[in-house]
CSV table of C-alpha atoms in Angstrom, one decimal:
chain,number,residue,atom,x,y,z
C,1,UNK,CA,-49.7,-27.8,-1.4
C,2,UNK,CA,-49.9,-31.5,-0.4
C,3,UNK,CA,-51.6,-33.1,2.2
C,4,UNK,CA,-49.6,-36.0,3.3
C,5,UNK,CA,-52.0,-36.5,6.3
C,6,UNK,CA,-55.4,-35.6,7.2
C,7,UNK,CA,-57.1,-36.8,10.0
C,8,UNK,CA,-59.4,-35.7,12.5
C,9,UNK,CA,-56.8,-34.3,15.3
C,10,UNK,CA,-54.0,-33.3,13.0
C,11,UNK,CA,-53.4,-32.8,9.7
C,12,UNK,CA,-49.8,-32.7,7.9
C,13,UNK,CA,-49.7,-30.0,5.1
C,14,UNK,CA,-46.5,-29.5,3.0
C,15,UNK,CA,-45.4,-26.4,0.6
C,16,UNK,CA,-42.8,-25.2,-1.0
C,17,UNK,CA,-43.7,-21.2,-1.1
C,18,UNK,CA,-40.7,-19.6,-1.6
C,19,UNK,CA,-41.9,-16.3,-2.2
C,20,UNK,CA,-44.5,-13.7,-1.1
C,21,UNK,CA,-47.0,-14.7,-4.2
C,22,UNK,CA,-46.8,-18.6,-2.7
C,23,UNK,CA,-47.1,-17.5,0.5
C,24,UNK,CA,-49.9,-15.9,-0.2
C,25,UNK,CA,-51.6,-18.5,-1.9
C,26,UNK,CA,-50.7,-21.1,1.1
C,27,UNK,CA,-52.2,-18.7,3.5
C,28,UNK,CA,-55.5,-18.5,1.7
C,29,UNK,CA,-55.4,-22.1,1.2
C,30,UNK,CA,-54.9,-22.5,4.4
C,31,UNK,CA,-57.8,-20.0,5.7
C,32,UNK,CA,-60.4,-21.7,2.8
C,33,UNK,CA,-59.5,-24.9,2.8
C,34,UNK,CA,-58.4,-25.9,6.3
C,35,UNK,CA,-60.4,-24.9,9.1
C,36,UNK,CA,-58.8,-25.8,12.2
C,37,UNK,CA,-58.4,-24.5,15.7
C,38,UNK,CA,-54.9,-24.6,15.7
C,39,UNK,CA,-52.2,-24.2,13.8
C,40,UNK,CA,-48.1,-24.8,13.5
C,41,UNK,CA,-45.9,-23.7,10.6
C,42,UNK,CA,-42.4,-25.3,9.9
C,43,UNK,CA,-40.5,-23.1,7.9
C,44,UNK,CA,-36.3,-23.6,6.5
C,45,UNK,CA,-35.9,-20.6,4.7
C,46,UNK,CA,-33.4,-19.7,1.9
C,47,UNK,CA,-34.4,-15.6,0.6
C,48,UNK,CA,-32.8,-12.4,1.1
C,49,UNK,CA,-36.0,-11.3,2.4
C,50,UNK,CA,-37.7,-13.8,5.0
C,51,UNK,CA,-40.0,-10.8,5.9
C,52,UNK,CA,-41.5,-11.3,2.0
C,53,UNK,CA,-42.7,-14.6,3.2
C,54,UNK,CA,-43.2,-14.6,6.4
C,55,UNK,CA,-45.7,-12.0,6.3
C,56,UNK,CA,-48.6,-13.6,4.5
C,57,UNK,CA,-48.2,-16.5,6.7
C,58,UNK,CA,-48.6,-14.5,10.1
C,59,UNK,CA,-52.1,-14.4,10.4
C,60,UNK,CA,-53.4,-17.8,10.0
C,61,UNK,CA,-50.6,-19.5,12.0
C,62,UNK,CA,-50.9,-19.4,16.2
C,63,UNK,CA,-46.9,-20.8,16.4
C,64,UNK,CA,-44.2,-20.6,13.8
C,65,UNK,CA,-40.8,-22.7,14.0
C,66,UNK,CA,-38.4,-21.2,11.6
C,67,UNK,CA,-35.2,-23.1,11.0
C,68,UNK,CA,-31.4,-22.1,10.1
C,69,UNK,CA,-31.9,-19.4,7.1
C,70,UNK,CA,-28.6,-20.6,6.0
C,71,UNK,CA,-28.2,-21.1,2.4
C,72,UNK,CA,-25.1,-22.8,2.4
C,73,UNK,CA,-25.0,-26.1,1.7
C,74,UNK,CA,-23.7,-28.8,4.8
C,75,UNK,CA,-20.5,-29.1,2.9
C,76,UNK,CA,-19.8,-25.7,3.0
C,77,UNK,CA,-20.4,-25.2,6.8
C,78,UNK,CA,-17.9,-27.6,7.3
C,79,UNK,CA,-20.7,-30.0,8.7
C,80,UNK,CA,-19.6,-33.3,6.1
């Protein structure tokens, strides 16, 4: 977990849980060490099982923005 800002209206968090042991251990960080009336989670996911991960993080996020849970690479879309 790295805070790349913190200030007084907004703070900017990032993570890189992956699983459903890291995204339990954002969530509590997030519930013990950030309290805060409101909160948004960007997620781009890459698992067979978004559920796994998604799950911990239900509870202490009010909005969650998941992106394309495409693992293929841009290249291989035929996007480059």
């Amino acid at each position: 977990l790295e805070v790349v800002r913190r200030t007084e209206g907004a703070s900017v968090l990032l993570d890189g849980a992956r699983d459903a042991i890291a995204a339990a251990a954002l969530a509590d960080a997030l519930r013990s060490e950030f309290e805060v009336r409101h909160r948004v989670g960007v997620l781009g996911l890459c698992t067979d099982d978004p559920d796994a991960v998604l799950r911990p993080l239900a509870p202490v996020l009010d909005h969650l923005v998941v992106g394309d849970d495409s693992c293929e690479s841009f290249a291989e879309r035929g996007l480059l």
